[in-house]
Coordinates of C-alpha atoms in Angstrom, one line a residue:
Chain V
M1 CA -139.0 -133.4 -62.0
A2 CA -138.1 -132.1 -58.4
R3 CA -140.6 -129.7 -56.9
M4 CA -139.2 -126.1 -56.6
L5 CA -139.3 -123.9 -53.3
E6 CA -138.8 -120.3 -53.2
F7 CA -136.4 -118.8 -50.6
Q8 CA -135.8 -115.3 -49.5
F9 CA -132.5 -114.4 -48.0
G10 CA -131.2 -110.8 -47.3
G11 CA -133.9 -109.4 -49.5
Q12 CA -132.8 -111.7 -52.5
T13 CA -135.2 -114.5 -53.9
F14 CA -133.9 -117.8 -55.3
R15 CA -135.4 -120.9 -56.1
C16 CA -134.4 -124.5 -55.6
G17 CA -135.5 -128.0 -56.5
I18 CA -135.7 -130.6 -53.7
D19 CA -134.7 -134.2 -54.4
K20 CA -135.6 -136.5 -51.8
V21 CA -132.7 -138.8 -50.6
D22 CA -133.4 -141.8 -48.6
R23 CA -131.6 -145.0 -47.6
E24 CA -132.7 -147.0 -50.6
A25 CA -131.3 -144.5 -52.9
L26 CA -128.0 -144.8 -51.0
Y27 CA -127.7 -148.3 -49.9
G28 CA -130.3 -150.3 -51.9
R29 CA -133.0 -152.4 -50.3
V30 CA -133.9 -155.9 -49.2
D31 CA -137.1 -157.5 -50.4
V32 CA -138.5 -160.4 -48.6
E33 CA -140.1 -163.1 -50.9
T34 CA -142.1 -165.8 -49.3
Y35 CA -142.8 -169.3 -50.8
D36 CA -144.7 -172.2 -49.8
R37 CA -143.5 -176.0 -49.7
A38 CA -144.2 -176.3 -53.6
G39 CA -142.0 -173.4 -54.3
S40 CA -144.7 -171.0 -55.3
R41 CA -144.9 -167.5 -54.4
C42 CA -147.0 -166.4 -51.3
E43 CA -148.7 -163.1 -50.6
V44 CA -149.6 -161.5 -47.2
A45 CA -153.3 -161.3 -46.6
T46 CA -155.7 -160.4 -43.4
L47 CA -157.8 -162.8 -41.7
A48 CA -160.6 -161.3 -40.0
S49 CA -161.5 -162.1 -36.5
D50 CA -164.4 -164.5 -37.6
G51 CA -161.7 -166.9 -39.0
R52 CA -163.1 -167.1 -42.5
T53 CA -163.1 -163.7 -44.1
L54 CA -159.9 -163.5 -46.0
I55 CA -158.8 -160.0 -47.0
T56 CA -156.3 -159.4 -49.8
S57 CA -154.3 -156.3 -50.5
G58 CA -156.6 -153.1 -50.8
G59 CA -159.5 -154.9 -49.2
T60 CA -159.4 -152.5 -45.9
G61 CA -160.0 -148.9 -45.5
L62 CA -160.1 -146.4 -42.7
G63 CA -163.0 -144.2 -41.6
Y64 CA -163.9 -141.7 -39.1
M65 CA -166.7 -142.3 -36.7
T66 CA -168.3 -139.9 -34.2
G67 CA -168.9 -141.0 -30.6
E68 CA -172.5 -142.0 -31.7
G69 CA -171.2 -144.3 -34.4
R70 CA -172.0 -142.0 -37.3
W71 CA -169.7 -142.0 -40.5
I72 CA -168.3 -138.8 -41.0
E73 CA -166.1 -137.5 -43.9
R74 CA -162.8 -136.2 -43.2
A75 CA -163.6 -132.6 -44.9
E76 CA -166.0 -132.2 -42.0
L77 CA -163.3 -132.6 -39.2
S78 CA -161.8 -129.7 -37.5
P79 CA -158.3 -129.5 -35.9
V80 CA -158.2 -128.6 -32.3
D81 CA -155.3 -128.2 -29.8
S82 CA -155.1 -130.2 -26.4
A83 CA -157.5 -127.7 -25.0
G84 CA -160.0 -128.1 -27.5
R85 CA -159.4 -124.7 -29.4
R86 CA -159.8 -124.7 -33.1
L87 CA -156.4 -124.5 -34.8
N88 CA -155.9 -122.5 -38.2
T89 CA -154.5 -124.4 -41.2
I90 CA -151.3 -123.2 -42.9
A91 CA -150.5 -123.4 -46.7
S92 CA -148.0 -125.7 -48.3
S93 CA -144.5 -124.3 -48.3
F94 CA -144.4 -124.7 -52.0
D95 CA -147.1 -122.1 -52.4
H96 CA -145.2 -119.1 -50.8
P97 CA -141.5 -117.8 -50.3
L98 CA -139.7 -119.1 -47.2
E99 CA -137.9 -116.6 -45.3
L100 CA -134.3 -117.7 -44.3
E101 CA -133.3 -115.4 -41.4
L102 CA -133.2 -117.8 -38.5
R103 CA -129.8 -119.5 -37.6
T104 CA -129.3 -122.3 -35.2
T105 CA -126.6 -124.0 -33.4
P106 CA -125.5 -127.7 -33.7
E107 CA -126.8 -128.5 -30.3
R108 CA -130.3 -127.2 -31.1
F109 CA -130.0 -129.1 -34.5
L110 CA -129.1 -132.1 -32.7
D111 CA -132.3 -131.7 -30.5
H112 CA -134.3 -132.7 -33.5
S113 CA -134.9 -136.1 -35.2
I114 CA -134.7 -135.8 -38.9
R115 CA -137.4 -137.6 -40.8
S116 CA -136.9 -136.4 -44.4
T117 CA -133.7 -135.6 -46.3
Y118 CA -133.6 -133.4 -49.5
L119 CA -130.9 -132.3 -51.7
L120 CA -131.3 -128.7 -52.7
V121 CA -130.6 -127.9 -56.3
P122 CA -130.7 -124.3 -57.3
D123 CA -132.3 -123.2 -60.5
D124 CA -130.2 -121.5 -63.1
G125 CA -130.1 -118.3 -60.9
G126 CA -128.0 -120.2 -58.4
M127 CA -128.0 -119.1 -54.7
P128 CA -127.1 -115.6 -53.4
A129 CA -123.3 -115.3 -52.8
A130 CA -123.9 -114.2 -49.3
F131 CA -126.1 -117.1 -48.6
A132 CA -123.7 -119.5 -50.0
S133 CA -120.9 -118.0 -48.1
E134 CA -122.8 -118.4 -44.8
L135 CA -123.2 -122.1 -45.5
D136 CA -119.6 -122.4 -46.2
G137 CA -118.9 -120.9 -42.8
G138 CA -121.0 -123.6 -41.2
A139 CA -124.2 -121.7 -40.7
I140 CA -127.3 -123.8 -40.2
F141 CA -130.6 -122.1 -41.2
K142 CA -133.8 -123.0 -39.6
F143 CA -137.4 -122.3 -41.0
D144 CA -140.9 -124.1 -41.0
F145 CA -141.8 -126.5 -43.7
S146 CA -145.0 -128.1 -44.7
Y147 CA -145.0 -130.1 -47.6
R148 CA -148.7 -130.4 -48.2
G149 CA -150.1 -127.8 -45.7
G150 CA -152.2 -128.6 -42.7
V151 CA -152.2 -127.8 -39.0
N152 CA -148.6 -128.0 -38.3
A153 CA -145.4 -126.7 -40.0
D154 CA -142.2 -129.0 -39.2
P155 CA -138.9 -127.7 -38.3
A156 CA -136.8 -127.7 -41.3
F157 CA -133.0 -127.1 -41.7
I158 CA -130.7 -126.0 -44.5
L159 CA -127.0 -126.8 -44.2
K160 CA -124.1 -127.9 -46.0
G161 CA -123.0 -131.4 -45.8
A162 CA -119.6 -132.9 -45.6
D163 CA -119.9 -133.9 -49.2
G164 CA -120.1 -130.2 -50.3
A165 CA -124.1 -130.5 -51.2
V166 CA -126.5 -128.3 -49.7
W167 CA -129.4 -130.3 -47.9
M168 CA -132.8 -129.6 -46.4
L169 CA -133.6 -131.7 -43.6
V170 CA -137.1 -132.0 -42.1
G171 CA -137.6 -133.2 -38.7
A172 CA -139.4 -132.9 -35.5
E173 CA -138.3 -131.4 -32.0
N174 CA -137.7 -133.7 -29.4
S175 CA -138.3 -133.1 -25.6
I176 CA -135.1 -133.2 -23.9
N177 CA -134.6 -132.3 -20.2
F178 CA -131.7 -132.0 -17.9
L179 CA -131.9 -134.7 -15.3
G180 CA -130.9 -134.3 -11.6
F181 CA -130.0 -136.8 -9.0
T182 CA -133.6 -137.4 -7.8
E183 CA -134.9 -137.9 -11.2
A184 CA -134.0 -141.5 -11.4
K185 CA -136.2 -143.9 -13.3
A186 CA -136.9 -147.7 -12.6
L187 CA -135.1 -150.3 -14.8
D188 CA -137.6 -152.2 -16.9
T189 CA -137.3 -155.5 -15.2
D190 CA -140.0 -157.0 -17.4
A191 CA -138.1 -156.1 -20.7
D192 CA -138.7 -159.6 -22.1
E193 CA -142.4 -159.2 -22.2
T194 CA -142.6 -155.6 -22.9
P195 CA -141.6 -154.9 -26.5
A196 CA -139.1 -152.1 -26.6
G197 CA -139.0 -149.2 -28.9
D198 CA -142.6 -148.3 -29.0
D199 CA -141.7 -144.8 -30.2
L200 CA -139.1 -145.6 -32.5
D201 CA -139.8 -146.3 -36.0
F202 CA -136.8 -148.5 -37.0
E203 CA -138.7 -150.0 -40.0
M204 CA -139.2 -146.3 -41.3
M205 CA -137.0 -147.0 -44.3
Chain U
M1 CA -138.8 -148.0 -23.3
P2 CA -135.6 -150.3 -23.3
N3 CA -132.8 -150.8 -20.9
I4 CA -129.4 -150.4 -22.1
N5 CA -126.2 -152.0 -20.7
L6 CA -123.7 -149.2 -21.2
K7 CA -120.0 -149.2 -20.6
D8 CA -117.9 -146.0 -20.5
G9 CA -114.4 -145.3 -21.5
R10 CA -112.9 -146.7 -18.2
N11 CA -114.7 -150.0 -18.8
R12 CA -117.3 -149.5 -16.1
D13 CA -120.7 -150.8 -17.1
A14 CA -124.1 -150.5 -16.0
R15 CA -127.6 -151.1 -16.9
V16 CA -129.6 -147.9 -17.2
R17 CA -132.8 -146.7 -19.0
A18 CA -133.0 -145.4 -22.5
E19 CA -136.1 -143.2 -22.7
S20 CA -137.9 -142.0 -25.7
V21 CA -137.9 -138.2 -26.2
G22 CA -140.2 -138.0 -29.0
E23 CA -143.1 -135.4 -28.5
R24 CA -146.5 -136.7 -28.8
A25 CA -148.9 -135.1 -31.3
T26 CA -151.2 -132.6 -29.6
V27 CA -153.6 -132.1 -32.5
R28 CA -157.0 -133.7 -32.2
Y29 CA -159.8 -133.7 -34.9
V30 CA -163.4 -133.0 -33.9
D31 CA -166.7 -133.0 -35.5
Q32 CA -168.9 -129.9 -36.0
A33 CA -170.4 -130.6 -32.7
G34 CA -166.8 -130.4 -31.2
Q35 CA -167.0 -134.1 -30.4
D36 CA -163.9 -136.3 -30.6
V37 CA -164.0 -138.9 -33.5
R38 CA -162.4 -142.1 -33.9
M39 CA -160.6 -143.8 -36.8
K40 CA -161.8 -147.2 -37.5
K41 CA -160.6 -149.9 -39.8
V42 CA -163.4 -151.3 -42.3
L43 CA -163.8 -154.1 -44.7
R44 CA -163.8 -152.9 -48.3
A45 CA -163.6 -156.1 -50.1
T46 CA -163.0 -159.7 -49.5
A47 CA -160.8 -162.0 -51.3
E48 CA -163.6 -163.4 -53.0
H49 CA -164.7 -160.2 -54.2
S50 CA -161.3 -159.2 -55.8
Y51 CA -161.1 -158.5 -59.4
D52 CA -159.1 -161.8 -60.3
R53 CA -161.6 -164.0 -58.5
L54 CA -164.6 -162.3 -60.0
K55 CA -163.3 -162.3 -63.4
S56 CA -162.1 -166.0 -62.9
A57 CA -165.8 -166.7 -61.9
A58 CA -166.8 -165.2 -65.1
S59 CA -164.7 -167.5 -67.2
G60 CA -162.0 -164.9 -67.8
D61 CA -164.4 -162.8 -69.8
D62 CA -164.6 -159.1 -69.0
E63 CA -167.9 -158.6 -70.7
A64 CA -169.4 -161.4 -68.8
L65 CA -167.8 -160.0 -65.5
A66 CA -169.5 -156.7 -66.3
A67 CA -172.7 -158.2 -66.8
N68 CA -172.5 -160.1 -63.5
L69 CA -171.8 -156.8 -61.8
V70 CA -174.7 -155.2 -63.2
T71 CA -177.2 -158.1 -63.0
A72 CA -176.1 -159.9 -59.8
D73 CA -174.1 -157.5 -57.7
T74 CA -171.4 -160.1 -57.5
D75 CA -168.8 -157.5 -56.2
V76 CA -171.0 -156.8 -53.1
D77 CA -171.3 -158.8 -50.0
L78 CA -174.0 -157.0 -47.9
E79 CA -173.3 -159.2 -44.8
R80 CA -169.7 -158.5 -44.4
I81 CA -168.6 -155.4 -46.5
G82 CA -168.4 -152.3 -44.2
M83 CA -167.9 -154.4 -40.9
F84 CA -165.3 -153.1 -38.5
L85 CA -162.0 -155.0 -38.3
T86 CA -160.7 -155.7 -35.1
G87 CA -158.4 -158.6 -33.9
A88 CA -157.4 -159.5 -37.4
S89 CA -154.6 -161.7 -38.2
R90 CA -151.9 -161.5 -41.1
V91 CA -151.4 -164.7 -42.9
F92 CA -149.8 -165.9 -46.0
V93 CA -152.0 -167.1 -48.9
N94 CA -150.8 -168.9 -52.4
R95 CA -152.0 -168.3 -55.7
A96 CA -155.1 -170.2 -55.1
G97 CA -156.0 -168.1 -52.2
E98 CA -155.4 -170.8 -49.7
I99 CA -153.8 -170.0 -46.3
V100 CA -150.2 -171.3 -46.2
T101 CA -148.9 -172.6 -42.9
H102 CA -145.4 -173.6 -44.0
I103 CA -143.3 -171.0 -45.6
T104 CA -139.6 -170.1 -46.5
E105 CA -138.6 -166.7 -46.7
T106 CA -135.8 -165.4 -49.0
E107 CA -134.3 -161.8 -48.8
V108 CA -133.6 -160.4 -52.2
V109 CA -130.7 -157.7 -52.0
R110 CA -131.1 -155.1 -54.5
A111 CA -128.7 -152.3 -55.4
P112 CA -129.9 -148.6 -55.4
S113 CA -130.5 -149.2 -59.2
G114 CA -132.9 -151.9 -58.4
E115 CA -130.7 -154.5 -59.8
E116 CA -130.8 -157.9 -58.1
K117 CA -127.4 -158.7 -56.2
E118 CA -128.1 -161.5 -53.8
R119 CA -130.5 -164.2 -52.5
R120 CA -130.2 -165.5 -49.1
P121 CA -132.3 -166.9 -46.4
R122 CA -134.0 -164.3 -44.4
K123 CA -131.8 -162.8 -41.6
R124 CA -133.2 -162.1 -38.2
P125 CA -131.3 -159.6 -36.2
E126 CA -131.4 -159.9 -32.4
P127 CA -131.3 -157.2 -30.0
N128 CA -127.9 -156.3 -28.7
T129 CA -128.3 -153.5 -26.4
D130 CA -129.6 -155.2 -23.1
G131 CA -127.7 -158.3 -23.1
D132 CA -124.7 -159.6 -21.3
L133 CA -122.2 -157.8 -23.4
P134 CA -122.4 -154.0 -22.8
V135 CA -122.8 -151.2 -25.5
S136 CA -119.3 -149.7 -25.2
W137 CA -117.6 -146.6 -26.2
T138 CA -115.4 -147.2 -29.4
G139 CA -113.2 -144.3 -28.5
R140 CA -114.1 -142.5 -31.9
L141 CA -115.1 -139.1 -31.1
I142 CA -116.6 -136.9 -33.7
K143 CA -117.1 -133.4 -33.3
K144 CA -120.8 -132.3 -33.2
D145 CA -120.8 -130.0 -36.2
E146 CA -119.0 -132.6 -38.2
A147 CA -121.2 -135.5 -37.1
L148 CA -124.5 -133.6 -38.2
R149 CA -123.0 -133.0 -41.6
R150 CA -122.1 -136.7 -42.1
F151 CA -125.1 -138.6 -40.8
V152 CA -128.7 -138.4 -40.7
F153 CA -130.0 -138.8 -36.9
S154 CA -133.5 -140.1 -37.4
S155 CA -134.2 -141.0 -33.7
K156 CA -132.9 -140.3 -30.2
L157 CA -132.9 -142.0 -26.8
Q158 CA -132.1 -140.0 -23.6
I159 CA -130.1 -142.2 -21.4
V160 CA -131.4 -142.0 -17.6
H161 CA -129.9 -143.1 -14.4
V162 CA -131.8 -145.5 -12.3
N163 CA -130.1 -145.1 -8.8
G164 CA -127.6 -142.9 -7.2
L165 CA -124.6 -144.9 -8.5
T166 CA -125.8 -144.7 -12.0
Y167 CA -126.4 -141.0 -11.6
D168 CA -122.6 -140.8 -10.9
F169 CA -121.8 -142.9 -13.7
L170 CA -123.8 -141.2 -16.2
Y171 CA -123.1 -137.7 -15.1
S172 CA -119.4 -138.3 -15.4
M173 CA -119.9 -139.8 -18.9
A174 CA -122.0 -136.6 -19.9
K175 CA -119.3 -134.4 -18.3
E176 CA -116.4 -135.8 -20.2
L177 CA -118.3 -135.7 -23.7
H178 CA -119.7 -132.1 -22.8
E179 CA -116.2 -131.0 -22.4
A180 CA -115.1 -132.8 -25.5
G181 CA -117.8 -131.1 -27.7
S182 CA -118.0 -134.4 -29.4
L183 CA -120.1 -137.3 -29.9
M184 CA -118.8 -140.7 -29.0
L185 CA -119.5 -143.7 -31.4
L186 CA -120.9 -146.7 -29.4
G187 CA -120.7 -150.2 -30.5
A188 CA -122.2 -153.5 -29.4
G189 CA -121.4 -157.2 -29.6
K190 CA -118.3 -158.9 -28.5
S191 CA -116.1 -156.7 -30.7
G192 CA -117.7 -153.7 -29.4
K193 CA -117.9 -152.4 -32.9
D194 CA -121.3 -153.8 -34.1
P195 CA -124.2 -151.4 -34.7
L196 CA -127.0 -151.2 -32.2
I197 CA -130.2 -153.4 -32.5
F198 CA -132.8 -152.4 -29.8
T199 CA -135.6 -154.8 -31.1
R200 CA -135.9 -158.1 -32.8
H201 CA -135.9 -157.8 -36.7
A202 CA -135.0 -154.1 -36.3
T203 CA -132.8 -152.3 -38.7
P204 CA -129.3 -151.8 -37.2
H205 CA -128.4 -148.4 -36.3
R206 CA -125.1 -146.6 -35.4
G207 CA -125.2 -144.8 -32.0
F208 CA -123.6 -141.7 -31.2
L209 CA -123.7 -140.5 -27.4
E210 CA -123.9 -136.8 -26.7
G211 CA -123.4 -135.3 -23.2
R212 CA -124.5 -132.1 -21.8
T213 CA -124.1 -130.7 -18.2
N214 CA -125.6 -127.9 -16.6
G215 CA -124.6 -127.7 -12.8
D216 CA -125.4 -130.9 -11.1
T217 CA -127.8 -132.0 -14.1
Y218 CA -126.9 -133.7 -17.2
V219 CA -128.2 -134.8 -20.5
L220 CA -127.1 -138.1 -22.2
L221 CA -128.6 -138.3 -25.6
L222 CA -128.1 -141.4 -27.9
H223 CA -128.4 -140.2 -31.4
L224 CA -129.3 -143.1 -33.9
S225 CA -128.5 -143.1 -37.4
K226 CA -129.0 -145.5 -40.3
M227 CA -128.0 -143.3 -43.3
E228 CA -125.2 -141.1 -44.3
L229 CA -125.8 -137.4 -45.3
K230 CA -124.5 -137.9 -49.0
A231 CA -125.8 -137.8 -52.3
P232 CA -126.6 -141.0 -54.2
V233 CA -124.0 -141.7 -56.7
A234 CA -126.2 -141.0 -59.8
V235 CA -126.7 -137.5 -58.3
E236 CA -123.0 -136.9 -57.4
P237 CA -122.2 -135.1 -60.7
V238 CA -125.0 -132.6 -60.1
V239 CA -123.7 -132.0 -56.5
A240 CA -120.2 -131.5 -57.7
A241 CA -121.5 -129.0 -60.5
H242 CA -123.4 -127.3 -57.8
A243 CA -120.6 -127.2 -55.5
A244 CA -118.3 -125.7 -58.2
A245 CA -120.8 -123.2 -59.1
T246 CA -121.2 -122.1 -55.6
A247 CA -117.4 -121.6 -55.2
A248 CA -117.3 -119.8 -58.6
Q249 CA -120.0 -117.6 -57.3
I250 CA -118.2 -116.6 -54.1
A251 CA -114.6 -116.4 -55.8
P252 CA -115.1 -116.4 -59.5
N253 CA -111.2 -116.8 -60.0
A254 CA -110.8 -119.5 -57.5
V255 CA -110.1 -123.0 -58.6
P256 CA -113.4 -125.1 -57.8
A257 CA -112.7 -127.4 -54.7
A258 CA -113.0 -131.2 -55.5
V259 CA -115.9 -132.9 -53.8
T260 CA -114.4 -135.5 -51.8
P261 CA -116.7 -138.3 -50.6
I262 CA -116.5 -139.0 -46.9
M263 CA -117.2 -142.7 -47.5
P264 CA -117.4 -144.8 -50.5
P265 CA -121.0 -146.0 -51.2
V266 CA -122.1 -148.9 -49.0
T267 CA -124.0 -151.2 -51.1
E268 CA -122.7 -154.5 -49.8
H269 CA -125.3 -155.0 -47.2
P270 CA -128.3 -152.6 -47.8
A271 CA -129.7 -153.3 -44.4
A272 CA -126.6 -152.0 -42.6
P273 CA -126.3 -148.6 -41.2
P274 CA -123.7 -146.1 -42.3
A275 CA -120.2 -147.4 -42.4
I276 CA -118.0 -146.0 -39.8
V277 CA -114.2 -145.6 -39.7
P278 CA -112.8 -148.4 -37.5
P279 CA -111.8 -146.9 -34.3
A280 CA -108.1 -147.0 -32.8
A281 CA -107.3 -150.1 -30.7
E282 CA -107.2 -147.8 -27.6
P283 CA -109.6 -145.0 -27.0
V284 CA -108.6 -141.8 -28.7
P285 CA -107.7 -139.2 -26.1
L286 CA -110.2 -136.2 -26.0
A287 CA -107.4 -133.9 -27.0
A288 CA -107.1 -135.8 -30.4
T289 CA -110.6 -134.6 -31.6
Q290 CA -109.0 -131.4 -32.0
A291 CA -107.1 -132.6 -35.2
P292 CA -107.3 -130.4 -38.1
A293 CA -110.1 -131.0 -40.6
Q294 CA -107.9 -131.8 -43.6
S295 CA -106.6 -134.9 -41.9
R296 CA -110.2 -136.5 -42.1
S297 CA -110.2 -136.8 -46.0
R298 CA -107.3 -139.1 -45.9
R299 CA -108.2 -141.4 -43.2
P300 CA -109.2 -145.0 -44.1
T301 CA -113.1 -145.3 -44.9
V302 CA -113.9 -148.6 -46.1
R303 CA -115.5 -151.0 -43.7
D304 CA -117.6 -153.9 -44.8
I305 CA -120.2 -154.1 -42.2
T306 CA -122.1 -157.1 -43.8
S307 CA -121.3 -159.1 -40.7
A308 CA -123.1 -156.6 -38.5
T309 CA -126.1 -158.6 -38.2
S310 CA -126.6 -161.4 -35.9
A311 CA -126.0 -165.1 -36.9
E312 CA -129.0 -167.0 -38.2
P313 CA -130.8 -168.8 -35.2
A314 CA -130.9 -172.5 -35.4
I315 CA -134.0 -174.4 -36.7
P316 CA -135.8 -175.8 -33.7
A317 CA -135.9 -179.6 -33.9
N318 CA -139.5 -179.6 -32.8
A319 CA -140.6 -177.0 -35.4
K320 CA -144.1 -178.1 -37.1
P321 CA -147.0 -176.3 -38.6
E322 CA -149.6 -175.1 -36.2
I323 CA -152.5 -174.2 -38.4
A324 CA -154.8 -173.8 -35.3
A325 CA -152.8 -170.5 -34.4
V326 CA -154.1 -169.0 -37.5
T327 CA -157.4 -168.3 -36.2
E328 CA -156.5 -167.7 -32.5
G329 CA -157.4 -164.6 -30.8
A330 CA -155.4 -161.8 -30.0
K331 CA -155.2 -162.6 -26.4
T332 CA -153.8 -165.9 -26.7
A333 CA -151.5 -164.6 -29.4
R334 CA -150.1 -162.0 -26.8
A335 CA -149.7 -164.4 -24.1
R336 CA -147.7 -166.5 -26.7
A337 CA -145.5 -163.6 -27.7
S338 CA -144.9 -162.7 -24.0
R339 CA -143.0 -165.8 -23.5
P340 CA -139.7 -164.9 -21.6
K341 CA -137.4 -166.3 -24.3
A342 CA -139.1 -164.4 -27.1
K343 CA -138.7 -160.8 -27.6
T344 CA -141.4 -159.8 -29.8
P345 CA -141.8 -156.5 -31.2
P346 CA -145.4 -155.0 -31.0
A347 CA -146.0 -155.2 -34.7
E348 CA -145.9 -159.0 -34.4
A349 CA -147.6 -159.6 -31.2
T350 CA -151.1 -161.0 -32.7
G351 CA -152.0 -163.9 -34.2
P352 CA -149.7 -166.2 -36.2
A353 CA -147.0 -163.6 -36.5
A354 CA -146.5 -164.1 -32.7
M355 CA -146.1 -167.6 -33.2
A356 CA -143.7 -167.0 -35.9
A357 CA -141.8 -165.1 -33.4
D358 CA -141.5 -168.1 -31.1
Q359 CA -140.1 -170.1 -34.0
A360 CA -137.6 -167.7 -35.4
T361 CA -136.0 -169.7 -38.3
P362 CA -135.3 -169.0 -41.7
E363 CA -137.8 -171.6 -42.7
A364 CA -140.7 -170.8 -40.7
T365 CA -143.2 -173.1 -39.8
A366 CA -146.1 -170.7 -39.5
P367 CA -147.6 -168.0 -41.7
A368 CA -145.2 -165.5 -40.2
A369 CA -145.7 -162.0 -41.8
P370 CA -143.1 -159.3 -42.3
A371 CA -143.3 -156.4 -39.6
R372 CA -146.4 -154.6 -40.0
K373 CA -145.9 -150.9 -40.8
R374 CA -147.0 -148.6 -38.1
S375 CA -150.3 -147.0 -38.8
P376 CA -150.7 -143.3 -38.9
K377 CA -151.7 -141.5 -35.7
P378 CA -155.6 -141.7 -35.6
S379 CA -156.0 -138.2 -34.5
A380 CA -154.0 -136.4 -37.0
P381 CA -154.9 -136.7 -40.7
Q382 CA -153.0 -134.2 -42.8

């Protein structure tokens, strides 16, 4: 069952369920199966650098270590910003109403990369008519969203798609700067040896 | 970041840079003394200590296994469990737990319902954005407001000039697109219509170029999309009902508008990015983008983009197993991966996977592993 978010718009409150829609739901998926010469199925495993320790799925874990090499539990960690100042944590967006008062432009929306796509399905009460009317008029609402809570909220948008559905898109803002004549960059002349796209997660789906 | 060989609407082309615009995480995690912590990968259990092996050692009897765990601690290896894992390699093992050096990879294409549709040798798309054939304007302009409601732009690259000539080239491109208020669909390959592939084995993306100018400065943004903004077929009735309910709320007496899908479901090739309406043979004049919205619902929408991915590479005649590579160190593997003819993604730059990149064949002769998923940023647990 879809989780419900509570929104506030123009003094009215309404609730919507969110259904995640991803590539797999639209187009299906491609699984890769691996076979040995005898035609029997193979699995991926990890071989440690000692060349003899074979580790199957679930055989590794991640842990936090202090500078002195002491194991530390995640609950004992504190988030800080780049200057070392402690940061407050925020609650999950499912725990409180989300105010919809900020509208944004297509250009500002296009400054963001979209990471998660949710179909908004209002509960029996529906959406306020004024809100639906604004969406029909092309409005894009922006608000902060955090699925689980934590340090940072992500920018999220509500808009009406070309298919008539109402969508909530969660993403991240990019750093985009106007470039002048003097801001030329050098071509990557060693492109064959430097794997491209370090910051692009093309395998995300 | 990659170069891109880009051609404009006047058939001028140049190699320029495509830079990442993603912002780095600024949140770090510290211990109670304010000191930075590091994330380390550790060994939890080896293959010999997996449940299946331990049960097999106990003759398949759970009671005997339990007794072994209690009396002999057969699930614990004090010498190895807990050790830090660095420079590990990914290998394939068979059901007997033996490393396999000669594999065949098969792609199983599944519909959104999970139903199997096709089996075929694994395809390995090759990059097509920095080759001899430039990435070109298709002539298909889409208004910004329309594009953001039809496609999910999951990543972006900023196109950057590399000298004075390319500054003029890109500025003029940005100005033209800025004045059009639209995104230009780009295409790669010989036909100039193929989706963009930046790295080997990567998912093809549709590229949409946006231009902005401000005085003598410009922004050229390449928006990349691998998914349409539309509800899955199973959800469409819900969407239709919702759209109808919304329309009724606004104008109770109005007839609910039909939900016209922009495109039919693309399920022929799940790895392909969104289908795009084929462009006109000649570039569309910028003024044509002012066409009324209602004409959009009638244009042809079906395009099979199964052929979007590159052709299968040939099997090298001298391909043979190289078991020694299984245990080679990361440095050797990286050197192997950096051979000029092998464009290897970072996820495969170690161990046997790097070797597999050298021998890109449907029937790989080394324990090639699929691209490793990117691990979470070490300093940002949520």
